[in-house]
Amino acid sequence: MVDATGALVLRGASSGWEELEGRLIKETKEWLERLQAKSKDTARGYGRDLGYRLPVDHPHKGRARSPLLGGKSWWGWLRSRGVNPLEAPEIEVIRWVKALKDDGYSANSRGRALAAVRSWYAFLEDRGVVERSPAAKVSAAAQGIYLPPKSPTIVLAPEESAAMISTADHLAGPMRLRNSATVALLLVSGIRVGECCDLSLHNLVTRQGKHRLQFEGKGGRPRALELADLAAVRLLAYLESRPDLKVVVRRGQAGARDRIPLLMTRTGKRVSRFEIFRLLRRVAEAAGLPREIVEQITPHATRHSTADQALDAGANPEEIRLLLGHADLRTTQRYLHADGERVPHKVGRVLDAALAGTG
């Protein structure tokens, strides 16, 4: 049945969607695999906006859940209205975005949701699954999605970075050693927050007294970061304090190192991005840094700070590109705010000197 807008309306919406589910999932998995090769975070966010539940590392026990999400996702919206997503008209996209606004979704959230739907339909067009995208001509501005220019990312001076490291060293709490290692790692290595959260014990490699992180970075590119002593000492102190590692070594579990998070919560799970955001703000405030820094400090800001301090320490842009894991030097240039052996060690020496001044 076709409604007044030209949309194909499924008779018996639930049963109609069950027939579509297999095809939707197959095409969507391939679309998300392409996105994940560039950014896991983008794939995760776009999947939620579209209405697809991404597979998790540890599958849900008990009755299997459908990967299709409801709520205000694009598929959830269409399903509630009995509209076939492969035949949805432009007006449905407009109605959906308006519904998101009415429900209090921010301009950023609505903009990402619209981008997700555009990306999905563009993929389906390329595959010949749909003839045209209903979202291609939907103007973000016409839907009230005005994204203000982003404020410049803050950059910490060496003394401010050192103050944060020193504060994390002494900030009381059951996770003090982990927090100390995390703050030092972010400020010295320039690692991305997602990469930091995904690190497992086997990613830490020690050869001839040198400690290095070897892992798969953004876009699937292999990365190797040699740790400056400032970060390595704190990371090793944290690992030596963990009773779970002694159990693994004693039992000799095959492959256990591959599954054990390098940075863990008290309950044994991987530390989350949110926890790291919260940690940085708590440490910045405890360190007495200016209010604007406390309010704007993020893992992205620590990357900018690392790049800036590396440049001041004499590293060239190509060295900094490798440090940050950028594919293109032009991306690195946006991180360099200053006028005009390995980079982490150069940054480490700058921060060591600054730390000496805080004593």
PDB file of N, CA and C in Angstrom, residues 98-105:
ATOM      1  N   LYS A  98      12.506  16.691  12.692  1.00  0.00           N
ATOM      2  CA  LYS A  98      11.678  17.599  13.501  1.00  0.00           C
ATOM      3  C   LYS A  98      11.273  16.929  14.813  1.00  0.00           C
ATOM      4  N   ALA A  99      10.946  15.634  14.751  1.00  0.00           N
ATOM      5  CA  ALA A  99      10.573  14.909  15.969  1.00  0.00           C
ATOM      6  C   ALA A  99      11.742  14.851  16.950  1.00  0.00           C
ATOM      7  N   LEU A 100      12.956  14.691  16.429  1.00  0.00           N
ATOM      8  CA  LEU A 100      14.139  14.697  17.295  1.00  0.00           C
ATOM      9  C   LEU A 100      14.285  16.049  17.998  1.00  0.00           C
ATOM     10  N   LYS A 101      14.058  17.122  17.241  1.00  0.00           N
ATOM     11  CA  LYS A 101      14.146  18.461  17.829  1.00  0.00           C
ATOM     12  C   LYS A 101      13.084  18.645  18.909  1.00  0.00           C
ATOM     13  N   ASP A 102      11.861  18.204  18.611  1.00  0.00           N
ATOM     14  CA  ASP A 102      10.766  18.338  19.580  1.00  0.00           C
ATOM     15  C   ASP A 102      11.046  17.552  20.853  1.00  0.00           C
ATOM     16  N   ASP A 103      11.820  16.482  20.727  1.00  0.00           N
ATOM     17  CA  ASP A 103      12.158  15.656  21.890  1.00  0.00           C
ATOM     18  C   ASP A 103      13.391  16.160  22.636  1.00  0.00           C
ATOM     19  N   GLY A 104      13.912  17.310  22.204  1.00  0.00           N
ATOM     20  CA  GLY A 104      15.012  17.922  22.933  1.00  0.00           C
ATOM     21  C   GLY A 104      16.405  17.526  22.486  1.00  0.00           C
ATOM     22  N   TYR A 105      16.521  16.855  21.331  1.00  0.00           N
ATOM     23  CA  TYR A 105      17.843  16.490  20.826  1.00  0.00           C
ATOM     24  C   TYR A 105      18.587  17.763  20.410  1.00  0.00           C
TER      25      TYR A 105
END
